[in-house]
CSV table of C-alpha atoms in Angstrom, one decimal:
chain,number,residue,atom,x,y,z
A,1,UNK,CA,-16.6,24.9,-24.8
A,2,UNK,CA,-15.9,21.3,-26.6
A,3,UNK,CA,-19.4,20.3,-26.6
A,4,UNK,CA,-20.1,23.6,-28.3
A,5,UNK,CA,-17.4,23.6,-30.6
A,6,UNK,CA,-18.9,19.9,-31.9
A,7,UNK,CA,-22.2,21.9,-33.0
A,8,UNK,CA,-20.4,24.9,-35.3
A,9,UNK,CA,-18.4,24.4,-38.0
A,10,UNK,CA,-17.2,20.6,-38.4
A,11,UNK,CA,-14.6,21.3,-41.3
A,12,UNK,CA,-12.5,23.2,-38.6
A,13,UNK,CA,-10.5,20.8,-36.7
A,14,UNK,CA,-11.4,20.4,-33.0
A,15,UNK,CA,-8.0,21.9,-32.2
A,16,UNK,CA,-8.6,25.2,-33.7
A,17,UNK,CA,-11.5,25.5,-30.9
A,18,UNK,CA,-10.9,29.0,-31.2
A,19,UNK,CA,-11.9,29.7,-34.7
A,20,UNK,CA,-14.8,27.1,-34.2
A,21,UNK,CA,-16.3,29.6,-31.4
A,22,UNK,CA,-15.7,32.7,-33.3
A,23,UNK,CA,-19.0,34.9,-33.0
A,24,UNK,CA,-20.6,32.6,-30.3
A,25,UNK,CA,-21.2,34.8,-27.0
A,26,UNK,CA,-18.6,32.5,-24.9
A,27,UNK,CA,-18.8,35.0,-22.0
A,28,UNK,CA,-22.1,33.3,-21.1
A,29,UNK,CA,-20.2,30.2,-20.2
A,30,UNK,CA,-17.0,31.7,-19.2
A,31,UNK,CA,-16.8,34.1,-16.2
A,32,UNK,CA,-13.7,35.9,-18.1
A,33,UNK,CA,-14.2,37.5,-21.1
A,34,UNK,CA,-10.6,36.4,-22.7
A,35,UNK,CA,-11.6,33.3,-23.9
A,36,UNK,CA,-8.0,32.6,-24.5
A,37,UNK,CA,-7.5,32.3,-21.6
A,38,UNK,CA,-9.6,29.2,-21.4
A,39,UNK,CA,-9.7,28.2,-24.9
A,40,UNK,CA,-6.2,27.5,-26.8
A,41,UNK,CA,-4.6,24.7,-28.3
A,42,UNK,CA,-2.8,23.6,-25.3
A,43,UNK,CA,-5.9,23.5,-23.1
A,44,UNK,CA,-8.0,21.6,-25.9
A,45,UNK,CA,-5.4,19.2,-26.0
A,46,UNK,CA,-4.8,18.3,-22.3
A,47,UNK,CA,-9.1,18.3,-22.5
A,48,UNK,CA,-9.2,15.9,-25.0
A,49,UNK,CA,-6.3,14.0,-23.6
A,50,UNK,CA,-8.3,13.6,-20.2
A,51,UNK,CA,-11.6,12.8,-22.0
A,52,UNK,CA,-9.6,9.7,-23.7
A,53,UNK,CA,-8.3,8.4,-20.5
A,54,UNK,CA,-12.0,8.7,-18.9
A,55,UNK,CA,-15.2,7.3,-19.2
A,56,UNK,CA,-16.4,8.9,-22.5
A,57,UNK,CA,-19.6,7.2,-22.8
A,58,UNK,CA,-20.6,8.4,-19.2
A,59,UNK,CA,-19.6,12.0,-19.9
A,60,UNK,CA,-21.5,12.2,-23.0
A,61,UNK,CA,-24.6,10.1,-21.4
A,62,UNK,CA,-24.5,12.8,-18.4
A,63,UNK,CA,-24.4,15.8,-20.7
A,64,UNK,CA,-27.0,14.8,-22.8
A,65,UNK,CA,-29.4,13.3,-19.9
A,66,UNK,CA,-28.4,17.2,-18.4
A,67,UNK,CA,-29.7,18.8,-21.3
A,68,UNK,CA,-32.8,16.8,-21.6
A,69,UNK,CA,-33.5,17.7,-17.7
A,70,UNK,CA,-32.5,21.0,-18.2
A,71,UNK,CA,-34.4,22.1,-21.2
A,72,UNK,CA,-37.5,19.9,-20.1
A,73,UNK,CA,-37.2,17.7,-23.2
A,74,UNK,CA,-39.7,14.9,-23.1
A,75,UNK,CA,-38.4,11.5,-23.7
A,76,UNK,CA,-41.6,9.8,-24.8
A,77,UNK,CA,-39.8,8.0,-27.8
A,78,UNK,CA,-35.8,7.3,-28.2
A,79,UNK,CA,-34.3,5.4,-30.6
A,80,UNK,CA,-30.6,3.9,-29.9
A,81,UNK,CA,-29.0,1.3,-32.6
A,82,UNK,CA,-26.7,-0.4,-30.2
A,83,UNK,CA,-26.1,-3.1,-32.8
A,84,UNK,CA,-22.6,-3.8,-34.7
A,85,UNK,CA,-23.7,-6.5,-36.6
A,86,UNK,CA,-25.4,-6.2,-40.0
A,87,UNK,CA,-28.0,-8.6,-40.9
A,88,UNK,CA,-28.7,-9.1,-45.2
A,89,UNK,CA,-31.0,-11.4,-46.6
A,90,UNK,CA,-33.5,-13.7,-44.8
A,91,UNK,CA,-33.6,-16.2,-42.0
A,92,UNK,CA,-33.2,-19.8,-43.3
A,93,UNK,CA,-36.5,-21.3,-41.8
A,94,UNK,CA,-36.4,-24.5,-43.5
A,95,UNK,CA,-33.4,-26.1,-42.0
A,96,UNK,CA,-34.9,-25.0,-38.3
A,97,UNK,CA,-36.8,-27.0,-36.7
A,98,UNK,CA,-39.6,-24.5,-35.1
A,99,UNK,CA,-43.1,-24.5,-34.3
A,100,UNK,CA,-45.5,-22.2,-35.8
A,101,UNK,CA,-45.6,-20.0,-32.4
A,102,UNK,CA,-41.4,-19.9,-33.1
A,103,UNK,CA,-41.3,-18.8,-36.4
A,104,UNK,CA,-44.2,-15.9,-35.6
A,105,UNK,CA,-42.0,-14.7,-33.0
A,106,UNK,CA,-38.9,-14.7,-35.1
A,107,UNK,CA,-37.5,-10.9,-35.9
A,108,UNK,CA,-39.0,-9.8,-38.8
A,109,UNK,CA,-36.2,-7.6,-40.6
A,110,UNK,CA,-37.7,-4.6,-42.9
A,111,UNK,CA,-36.3,-2.5,-45.6
A,112,UNK,CA,-34.7,0.8,-44.2
């Protein structure tokens, strides 16, 4: 329900997950038709605490890869920006003693 709730109105705080799931057929996901038994502020808070203590990157990867597998989404291309460093400007090649081959191998920064 937490994952589903993140795909709905992001202006509603996650602690109000019941409101986020308004109009969604939660019976499809929950055996009990009474979603308030499962989805309430207390349970959401407990789940968020447990996720915070867990390997949340692993949880996300598992959920994402399961969706790819379940819905047979082709993985012909994948982009992942894993850098935390920003680079602006150009390399100062004049102060480096590089061969032509090394200069060609240098990463070329492109706008956008």
